[in-house]
XYZ file of C-alpha atoms in Angstrom:
236
model
C 59.978 51.777 156.790
C 61.455 49.298 154.335
C 63.318 49.009 151.038
C 60.780 47.988 148.420
C 63.166 47.941 145.461
C 66.581 46.315 145.278
C 68.295 47.381 142.088
C 71.625 45.615 142.694
C 71.923 41.948 143.627
C 74.066 38.901 142.889
C 71.482 36.256 143.540
C 71.228 34.783 140.016
C 72.840 31.406 140.547
C 76.047 30.216 138.954
C 76.841 33.396 136.979
C 79.337 35.195 139.225
C 80.621 35.249 142.818
C 77.116 35.417 144.309
C 74.566 32.604 144.594
C 75.931 29.255 143.476
C 72.784 27.174 143.143
C 69.071 27.619 142.545
C 68.555 26.827 146.220
C 70.947 29.629 147.151
C 68.996 32.052 144.919
C 65.668 31.104 146.414
C 67.006 31.458 149.967
C 68.216 34.983 149.230
C 64.979 35.922 147.423
C 62.957 34.744 150.430
C 65.220 36.713 152.760
C 64.746 39.865 150.651
C 60.975 39.285 150.648
C 60.979 38.842 154.436
C 62.744 42.203 154.698
C 60.114 44.031 152.632
C 61.645 43.912 149.117
C 58.992 43.441 146.430
C 61.000 44.283 143.251
C 64.404 42.793 142.502
C 66.975 43.411 139.781
C 69.246 40.476 139.008
C 72.602 42.107 138.153
C 75.500 39.668 137.925
C 79.007 40.912 137.214
C 80.031 41.338 133.566
C 83.776 41.934 133.215
C 84.147 43.519 129.806
C 87.867 42.775 129.570
C 87.473 39.069 130.364
C 84.388 37.852 128.482
C 82.406 38.693 125.370
C 79.035 40.334 125.833
C 77.358 37.488 123.870
C 78.852 34.827 126.170
C 77.826 36.745 129.289
C 74.268 37.258 128.114
C 74.002 33.587 127.164
C 75.109 32.501 130.667
C 72.889 35.051 132.413
C 69.805 34.339 130.377
C 70.211 30.592 130.709
C 70.482 30.842 134.498
C 67.355 33.018 134.651
C 65.423 30.583 132.460
C 66.211 27.872 134.989
C 65.407 30.060 137.989
C 62.169 31.699 136.858
C 60.082 28.518 137.161
C 60.725 28.731 140.919
C 60.176 32.450 141.438
C 57.743 33.907 143.917
C 54.629 35.226 142.094
C 54.360 38.311 144.356
C 57.844 39.604 143.580
C 58.775 41.333 140.314
C 62.146 40.594 138.752
C 64.157 42.325 136.093
C 67.417 41.246 134.487
C 70.418 43.541 134.350
C 74.155 43.447 134.919
C 76.917 45.101 136.927
C 79.105 46.147 134.031
C 82.825 46.664 134.668
C 83.435 49.451 132.234
C 86.632 49.326 130.173
C 87.544 50.375 126.665
C 86.574 46.864 125.493
C 82.912 47.683 126.068
C 83.174 50.077 123.120
C 85.540 48.000 120.947
C 82.824 46.883 118.582
C 79.272 47.803 117.651
C 76.977 46.340 120.265
C 73.447 46.734 121.543
C 74.546 48.000 124.956
C 70.937 48.399 126.089
C 70.921 44.615 126.608
C 73.082 45.234 129.639
C 70.726 47.784 131.171
C 68.141 46.994 133.762
C 65.444 45.353 131.640
C 63.245 47.784 129.675
C 65.031 50.824 131.153
C 67.940 53.078 130.079
C 69.728 52.475 133.425
C 72.987 50.484 133.573
C 74.950 49.590 136.707
C 78.489 50.627 135.819
C 81.485 49.648 137.921
C 85.003 51.004 137.558
C 88.335 50.267 139.178
C 88.097 51.226 142.813
C 91.353 53.107 142.405
C 89.892 55.214 139.632
C 90.457 58.949 139.981
C 87.657 59.552 137.470
C 90.118 61.052 135.084
C 89.265 62.393 131.629
C 89.390 58.851 130.164
C 86.861 57.544 132.668
C 84.599 60.564 132.281
C 84.807 60.149 128.508
C 83.579 56.556 128.787
C 80.666 57.766 130.913
C 79.894 60.407 128.261
C 79.951 57.719 125.577
C 77.394 55.754 127.519
C 75.245 58.864 127.829
C 75.572 59.337 124.050
C 74.078 55.835 123.681
C 71.128 57.028 125.747
C 72.283 55.018 128.780
C 72.063 56.435 132.303
C 74.911 54.986 134.374
C 74.348 53.948 137.997
C 77.638 53.882 139.897
C 77.207 51.261 142.644
C 78.610 51.272 146.181
C 80.274 54.679 145.845
C 81.794 54.176 149.290
C 84.367 51.837 147.707
C 85.926 54.646 145.648
C 88.352 56.761 147.662
C 88.107 59.565 145.086
C 84.350 59.751 145.468
C 84.604 59.771 149.248
C 87.112 62.648 149.200
C 86.345 64.762 146.155
C 82.954 66.480 146.046
C 83.891 68.162 142.782
C 83.966 64.755 141.112
C 80.646 63.848 142.671
C 79.149 67.117 141.458
C 80.439 66.534 137.983
C 78.954 63.029 137.877
C 75.623 64.386 139.069
C 75.731 67.091 136.399
C 76.258 64.352 133.808
C 73.089 62.618 134.929
C 74.841 59.720 136.705
C 72.932 57.952 139.481
C 74.930 57.248 142.676
C 74.127 54.167 144.755
C 75.248 53.032 148.201
C 75.011 49.605 149.857
C 72.787 49.296 152.906
C 75.441 47.198 154.702
C 77.861 50.144 154.571
C 75.683 51.957 157.115
C 76.224 49.304 159.774
C 79.928 48.536 160.129
C 81.612 50.604 157.438
C 84.081 53.313 158.470
C 82.382 55.410 155.813
C 78.891 55.480 157.352
C 79.195 59.004 158.805
C 80.548 60.279 155.545
C 77.704 58.587 153.682
C 75.150 60.260 155.960
C 76.767 63.553 155.097
C 76.498 62.767 151.365
C 72.864 61.864 151.789
C 72.175 65.196 153.486
C 73.846 66.932 150.557
C 71.702 64.958 148.062
C 74.586 63.090 146.456
C 73.257 59.569 147.021
C 70.194 58.695 144.919
C 69.436 55.063 145.783
C 70.197 52.282 148.265
C 70.596 48.626 147.327
C 71.832 45.481 149.037
C 74.446 44.217 146.568
C 73.704 40.937 148.288
C 75.839 37.950 147.366
C 74.948 35.523 150.163
C 73.471 35.367 153.622
C 76.930 36.313 154.931
C 78.022 38.849 152.352
C 75.802 41.947 152.189
C 72.963 39.970 153.718
C 69.335 40.999 153.202
C 69.114 40.961 157.022
C 71.131 44.217 157.002
C 68.250 46.210 155.529
C 66.209 46.882 158.668
C 69.045 48.044 160.886
C 70.598 50.133 158.127
C 67.358 51.953 157.370
C 66.809 52.574 161.110
C 70.259 54.127 161.323
C 69.714 56.286 158.253
C 66.282 57.397 159.426
C 67.671 58.312 162.849
C 70.436 60.436 161.286
C 68.207 61.992 158.627
C 64.450 61.474 158.381
C 61.758 59.066 157.207
C 61.307 61.332 154.174
C 64.809 60.392 153.053
C 63.918 56.694 153.045
C 60.764 57.453 151.101
C 62.783 59.386 148.552
C 65.162 56.453 148.085
C 62.166 54.205 147.446
C 60.662 56.709 145.022
C 63.954 57.033 143.113
C 64.394 53.247 142.925
C 60.818 52.865 141.704
C 61.418 55.362 138.936
C 64.540 53.477 137.861
C 62.842 50.061 138.027
C 59.933 51.381 135.945
C 62.321 53.030 133.448
C 61.215 56.579 134.189
């Protein structure tokens, strides 16, 4: 059993705190390939309160133009972003779909880890939904509110939000038992690596994490994660 789709990575070189060089990117891509990943989303951080959308897209697209001449022909890649959602995202008229995973309505949307998912946060999520965007909240284990408050999780699910967890969190994280419980209750939709380097959320974590999850749940759960990720990658 493997993870065929990785929707959340920081392996596009020189754009954020992930890969620094083309060589770094290629090393991480090869490591993902060796661990069974065949479809990769390149989703560098976009901090909406620090940089204009135009400047971010220029940097991201320029890096990808440089990288794509080196890319493995048997792996599919899509551009996206991990968007730190603030009021500035909505401060002017923009084509927000440019921040979604390429040719899909899905956007990886990050918030302050101290967020209580108050009315203001939920209203921003609703505004994204009004734009036809389906938010994916990454690494939900980093949000204390989401780890403690199932009512908030249920509300997000009812709003059509996709919930993602990092594979590395099932190895050493103090949250791994809680995450297994959330999987069993169908709160977690997809797994991704969120890989930044060979030392930070390494692709090498995939195999052991999936073995742990399968042991605590079932092989059908891993298959469901792959099916969900495939639907997102294909824009379904």
